[in-house]
């Protein structure tokens, strides 16, 4: 199977390549609108750099888009012409206009489009979804989530290329999880943001208050509030409060903590399930015409993007923003 990587820009690209290289019968090609970056990355990863985009797309069985967010359209358009199954890094686009264009294009050509939202592939969240759907927690009243990390730097702090800062980078994972688990859509967003930690032009700290269908309330902290010297890159936590019980999840808790006897250092080594590998395995199965189980669709990615962009509007006005119902909902 030939898998084409669309750009080496994203911080997750190297991890995806390492996972794919350990799989059998997978050939990896790389294209990049930044030729120098692409050629250097291909040498470092020992994969094939493909200067001809037409040749690359014609040979590919599937595409993984890892470019700067603003360039997603450039990589997905040739895939849509060929109905090439595509896994796109989040967020889907930098704004709703571009997101709608991507959706309409892939839907009109029946191109399978999925979002790289690997948190869905942690077994603990899959089990939580089953628990909620079975009614074991009763009526869901509220959720509280965090996705802290450190500032990735580079193009992630360029509003034109990324669409924003910490809110754009870290809101979508847990917002998608809350929508996916509860089956409810976001109807209102209130957000406050700041950019005092890293001295960049984009926000690095934020707090979002979300109102879902049926007045389910949620609070989400997507801040880049972890310093570079922190023992791990961040966290993924979720608390769910229902009428019949509560659940608290610390998804990255399976880890070994190491403290040095010679220096004041602390390291954390995660040994839990590899959510990225689980996601890529399902994407490869879908390429071979298996039905998706946990993969997030492009439509779901667009709904998460819309709510995330509403957070920016709210932060600018210091007022809650009411969202229109998603297309196709009652």
XYZ file of C-alpha atoms in Angstrom, residues 80 83 101-111:
13
model
C -10.629 14.931 -4.280
C -11.375 10.248 -4.746
C -15.207 24.624 0.524
C -13.296 21.504 1.591
C -16.461 19.738 2.701
C -18.412 20.570 -0.442
C -15.527 19.470 -2.658
C -14.996 16.109 -0.952
C -18.699 15.415 -0.612
C -19.441 16.255 -4.250
C -16.699 13.865 -5.386
C -17.531 11.260 -2.690
C -13.949 11.477 -1.423
